[in-house]
XYZ file of C-alpha atoms in Angstrom:
156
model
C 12.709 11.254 -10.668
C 13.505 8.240 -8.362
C 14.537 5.119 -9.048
C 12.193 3.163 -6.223
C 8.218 2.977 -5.854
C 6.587 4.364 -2.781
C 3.462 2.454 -2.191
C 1.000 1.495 0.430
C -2.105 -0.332 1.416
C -5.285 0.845 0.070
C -5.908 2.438 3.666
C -3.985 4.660 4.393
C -7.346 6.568 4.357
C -6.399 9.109 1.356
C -8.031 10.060 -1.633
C -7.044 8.207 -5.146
C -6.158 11.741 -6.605
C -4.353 12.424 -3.577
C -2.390 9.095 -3.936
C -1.999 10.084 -8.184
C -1.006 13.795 -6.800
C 1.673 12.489 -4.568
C 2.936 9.600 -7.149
C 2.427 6.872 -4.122
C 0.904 3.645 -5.500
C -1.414 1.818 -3.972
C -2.800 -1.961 -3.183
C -5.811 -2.427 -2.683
C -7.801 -4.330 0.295
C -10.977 -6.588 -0.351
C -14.290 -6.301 1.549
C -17.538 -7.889 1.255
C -21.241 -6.507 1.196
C -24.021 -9.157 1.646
C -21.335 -11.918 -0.153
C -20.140 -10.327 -2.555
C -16.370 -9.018 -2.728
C -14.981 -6.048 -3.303
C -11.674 -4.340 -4.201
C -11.214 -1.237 -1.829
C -10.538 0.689 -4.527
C -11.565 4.166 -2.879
C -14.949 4.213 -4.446
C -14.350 3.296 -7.764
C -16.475 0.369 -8.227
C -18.782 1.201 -5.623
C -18.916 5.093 -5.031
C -18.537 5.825 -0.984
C -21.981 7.259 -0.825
C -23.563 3.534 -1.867
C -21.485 1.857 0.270
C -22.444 3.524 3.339
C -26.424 3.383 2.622
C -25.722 -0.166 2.434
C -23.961 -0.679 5.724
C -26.828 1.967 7.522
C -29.466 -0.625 6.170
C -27.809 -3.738 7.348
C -25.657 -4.947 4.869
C -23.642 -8.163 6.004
C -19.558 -6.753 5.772
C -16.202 -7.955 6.259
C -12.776 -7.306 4.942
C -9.969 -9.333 3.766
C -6.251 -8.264 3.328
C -4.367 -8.287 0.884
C -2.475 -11.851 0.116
C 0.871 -13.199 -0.870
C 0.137 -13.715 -4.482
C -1.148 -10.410 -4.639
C 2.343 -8.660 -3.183
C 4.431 -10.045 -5.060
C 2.383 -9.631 -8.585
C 2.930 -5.987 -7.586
C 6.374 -6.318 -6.252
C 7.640 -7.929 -9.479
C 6.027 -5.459 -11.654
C 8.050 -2.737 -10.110
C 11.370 -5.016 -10.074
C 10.802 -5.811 -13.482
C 11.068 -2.203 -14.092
C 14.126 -1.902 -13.364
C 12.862 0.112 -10.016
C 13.308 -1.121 -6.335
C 9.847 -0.898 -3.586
C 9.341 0.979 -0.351
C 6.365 -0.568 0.431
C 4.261 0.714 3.870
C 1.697 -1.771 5.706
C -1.027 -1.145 7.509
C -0.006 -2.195 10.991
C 0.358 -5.595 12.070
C -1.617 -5.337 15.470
C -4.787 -4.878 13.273
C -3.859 -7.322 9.657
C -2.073 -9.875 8.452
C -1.253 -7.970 5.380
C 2.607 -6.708 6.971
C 3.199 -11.038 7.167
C 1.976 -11.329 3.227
C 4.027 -8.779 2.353
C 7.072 -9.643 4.405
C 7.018 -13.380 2.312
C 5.870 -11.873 -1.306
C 9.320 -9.620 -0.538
C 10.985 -12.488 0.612
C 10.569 -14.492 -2.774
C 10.543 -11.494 -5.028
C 14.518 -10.810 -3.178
C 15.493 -14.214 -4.209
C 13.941 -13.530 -7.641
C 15.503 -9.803 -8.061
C 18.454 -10.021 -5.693
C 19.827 -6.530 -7.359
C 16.577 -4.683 -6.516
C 15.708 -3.646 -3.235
C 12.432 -4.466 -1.456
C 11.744 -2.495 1.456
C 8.472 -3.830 3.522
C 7.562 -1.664 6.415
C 4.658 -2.020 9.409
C 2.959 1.692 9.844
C 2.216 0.465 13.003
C -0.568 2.996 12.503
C -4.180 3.277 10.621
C -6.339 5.330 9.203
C -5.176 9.107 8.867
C -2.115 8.221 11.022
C -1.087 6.224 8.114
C -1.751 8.473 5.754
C 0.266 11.141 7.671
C 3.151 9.211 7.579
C 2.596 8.036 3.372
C 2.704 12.038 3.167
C 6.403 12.926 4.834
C 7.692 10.122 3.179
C 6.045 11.547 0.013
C 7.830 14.763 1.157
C 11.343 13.439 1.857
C 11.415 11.290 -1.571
C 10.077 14.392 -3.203
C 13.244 16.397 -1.932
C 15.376 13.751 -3.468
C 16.087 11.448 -0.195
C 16.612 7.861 -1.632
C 14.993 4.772 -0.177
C 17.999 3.638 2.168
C 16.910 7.180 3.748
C 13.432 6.741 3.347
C 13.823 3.124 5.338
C 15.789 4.822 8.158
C 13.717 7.959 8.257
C 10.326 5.561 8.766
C 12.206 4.279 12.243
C 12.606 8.026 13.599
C 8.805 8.627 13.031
């Protein structure tokens, strides 16, 4: 078993089991429907099939990313742990979220200066991202450590 936390953003565009399956946590995005917000929490408080019925009949949408606050709630209840973070972003060209979690890692390093908190930009979306969650899934499973895993991410 390692002593780090791989984790991601909430789309990577993988299934929860597949993220329980693979021991890769997860944070999750927001979106709206007609005003009202949402965790993306890959259909578990709104199943996938009642989301999209509501987008085909002209539901009002936008998404939010996830913010500082948010990062470093998760970041310190890894650190507390006892466990350092490999955390992978949805990339920057597209959200904000790689800048909130740059800062959360920022102040949780300050907080936890003997644990390690590794934030990385995918520079990718969707099933590109997910790709990428997977061989570093892989690599961690064959007992790489995160100083490896943070190199190994720059060779993709």
């Amino acid at each position: 078993m390692s002593n780090f936390v791989l984790s991601c953003c909430s789309t990577a565009d993988l299934a929860k089991e597949h993220f329980e399956k693979r021991d890769v946590k997860y944070l999750c995005f927001h979106y709206q429907l007609d005003g009202v917000e949402y965790r993306d929490d890959l259909g578990e408080s709104m199943p996938f099939d009642e989301f999209y019925k509501r987008m085909s009949e002209g539901a009002e949408t936008s998404t939010a990313q996830i913010n500082i606050s948010e990062y470093l709630e998760y970041f310190e209840s890894v650190l507390k742990e006892g466990k350092d973070v490999l955390h992978i972003c949805l990339s920057s060209g597209i959200s904000g979220s790689y800048n909130s979690a740059v800062n959360a890692a920022l102040i949780a390093a300050e907080r936890y200066p003997e644990r390690k908190v590794y934030v990385v930009d995918s520079l990718a979306a969707s099933s590109g991202f997910g790709l990428l969650i997977d061989r570093l899934a892989d690599l961690r499973d064959e007992g790489k450590s995160i100083d490896e895993l943070f190199r190994e991410v720059f060779r993709c």
